[in-house]
XYZ file of C-alpha atoms in Angstrom:
151
model
C 118.758 67.019 101.037
C 116.147 64.395 100.112
C 115.036 63.851 103.690
C 114.168 67.544 104.138
C 112.188 67.560 100.889
C 110.370 64.390 101.896
C 109.525 65.755 105.364
C 108.182 68.920 103.776
C 106.022 66.892 101.385
C 104.674 64.790 104.263
C 103.887 67.934 106.261
C 102.049 69.510 103.295
C 100.149 66.273 102.667
C 99.173 65.927 106.319
C 97.937 69.509 106.537
C 95.973 69.036 103.328
C 94.452 65.796 104.625
C 93.374 67.563 107.845
C 91.560 70.205 105.804
C 89.905 67.482 103.752
C 88.885 65.550 106.881
C 87.323 68.720 108.321
C 85.392 69.367 105.103
C 84.176 65.783 104.786
C 83.176 65.467 108.436
C 80.979 68.573 108.306
C 77.330 67.538 108.291
C 76.099 69.872 105.570
C 72.600 68.434 105.651
C 71.810 70.320 108.854
C 73.595 73.645 108.497
C 71.876 76.797 109.679
C 70.657 79.364 107.168
C 73.291 81.848 108.341
C 76.038 79.222 107.896
C 75.895 79.131 104.093
C 79.503 78.151 103.394
C 80.009 77.096 99.817
C 81.424 73.632 100.459
C 81.792 73.008 96.743
C 84.033 76.066 96.434
C 86.110 74.863 99.388
C 86.449 71.431 97.754
C 87.618 72.977 94.467
C 90.198 75.015 96.402
C 91.443 71.870 98.145
C 91.847 70.017 94.855
C 93.684 72.966 93.313
C 95.869 73.208 96.405
C 96.773 69.529 96.175
C 97.743 69.863 92.533
C 99.759 73.057 92.961
C 101.628 72.414 96.220
C 103.044 69.024 95.556
C 102.377 65.678 94.021
C 99.715 64.835 96.586
C 97.795 61.842 95.278
C 96.023 60.392 98.293
C 92.907 58.273 98.266
C 91.201 61.284 99.835
C 92.005 63.354 96.748
C 90.614 60.672 94.454
C 87.387 60.427 96.482
C 87.083 64.212 96.658
C 87.613 64.470 92.902
C 84.806 61.986 92.223
C 82.444 63.711 94.656
C 83.295 67.067 93.139
C 82.499 65.754 89.662
C 79.081 64.626 90.892
C 78.516 67.948 92.670
C 79.390 69.885 89.529
C 77.043 67.710 87.467
C 74.264 68.373 89.979
C 75.077 72.091 89.848
C 74.693 72.026 86.050
C 71.301 70.335 86.381
C 70.181 72.942 88.902
C 71.266 75.732 86.561
C 69.122 74.311 83.757
C 66.029 73.841 85.944
C 63.018 76.023 85.446
C 59.549 76.328 86.871
C 57.125 73.456 86.728
C 59.193 70.817 88.527
C 57.425 68.196 90.565
C 57.768 67.635 94.293
C 59.208 64.163 93.579
C 61.825 65.623 91.232
C 62.934 68.176 93.821
C 63.031 65.458 96.506
C 65.262 63.345 94.240
C 67.630 66.282 93.713
C 67.839 66.878 97.465
C 68.552 63.174 98.119
C 71.305 63.251 95.501
C 72.784 66.405 97.047
C 72.705 64.776 100.493
C 74.593 61.715 99.184
C 77.283 63.902 97.588
C 77.486 66.129 100.694
C 79.524 68.936 99.086
C 76.824 71.553 98.643
C 77.125 74.832 96.844
C 75.018 77.792 97.936
C 72.507 76.862 95.231
C 72.142 73.354 96.693
C 71.677 74.823 100.173
C 68.970 77.129 98.799
C 67.320 74.100 97.161
C 67.326 72.270 100.508
C 65.793 75.300 102.220
C 63.114 75.557 99.523
C 62.401 71.831 99.819
C 61.811 72.180 103.563
C 59.347 75.003 102.880
C 57.718 72.868 100.206
C 57.371 69.902 102.575
C 55.729 72.161 105.171
C 53.317 73.489 102.556
C 52.413 69.968 101.370
C 51.910 68.797 104.967
C 49.684 71.779 105.715
C 47.717 71.265 102.478
C 47.154 67.585 103.350
C 45.865 68.598 106.782
C 43.572 71.130 105.100
C 42.178 68.435 102.824
C 41.407 66.068 105.717
C 40.067 68.522 108.250
C 38.301 71.816 108.631
C 40.434 74.903 108.504
C 39.474 78.528 108.171
C 38.868 80.146 104.818
C 41.738 82.575 105.444
C 44.112 79.642 106.006
C 42.961 78.005 102.778
C 43.460 81.291 100.923
C 46.919 81.634 102.457
C 47.843 78.102 101.341
C 46.597 78.778 97.815
C 48.472 82.063 97.560
C 51.692 80.500 98.817
C 51.264 77.516 96.509
C 50.815 79.775 93.492
C 54.168 81.461 94.150
C 56.099 78.194 94.310
C 57.906 77.208 91.076
C 56.554 73.676 91.392
C 53.691 71.672 89.946
C 51.624 70.999 93.031
């Protein structure tokens, strides 16, 4: 019966859309370190689910597909990165990741590193403008030398 098939398709589409809405409404820019869900992996699963379960072709799927493409491109860039990046370059990558908002674990690690980097830069700027102890300066230098960034 066509009506039964159609109802089933609508049910599958609605359930899929709910999963997508949950994924897209998650604010991944402020997740805790222990909440390192791989949102990119979840997005890939959703796309595969949409293609395998039925002929779901919603605007949500189109948007997710485009975001996923951008996330995968960013992931490729992160894979090719090496030491010697600049603070501005890392900041640009983080801004791009925040716009896409489907982070992989690697993107979440980049965000965490960037926060550490910002703290280091802030502390170094304070050290330049004011008097701090020699041990604090040594600590800043040691930490700065371990960072894979051109400071």
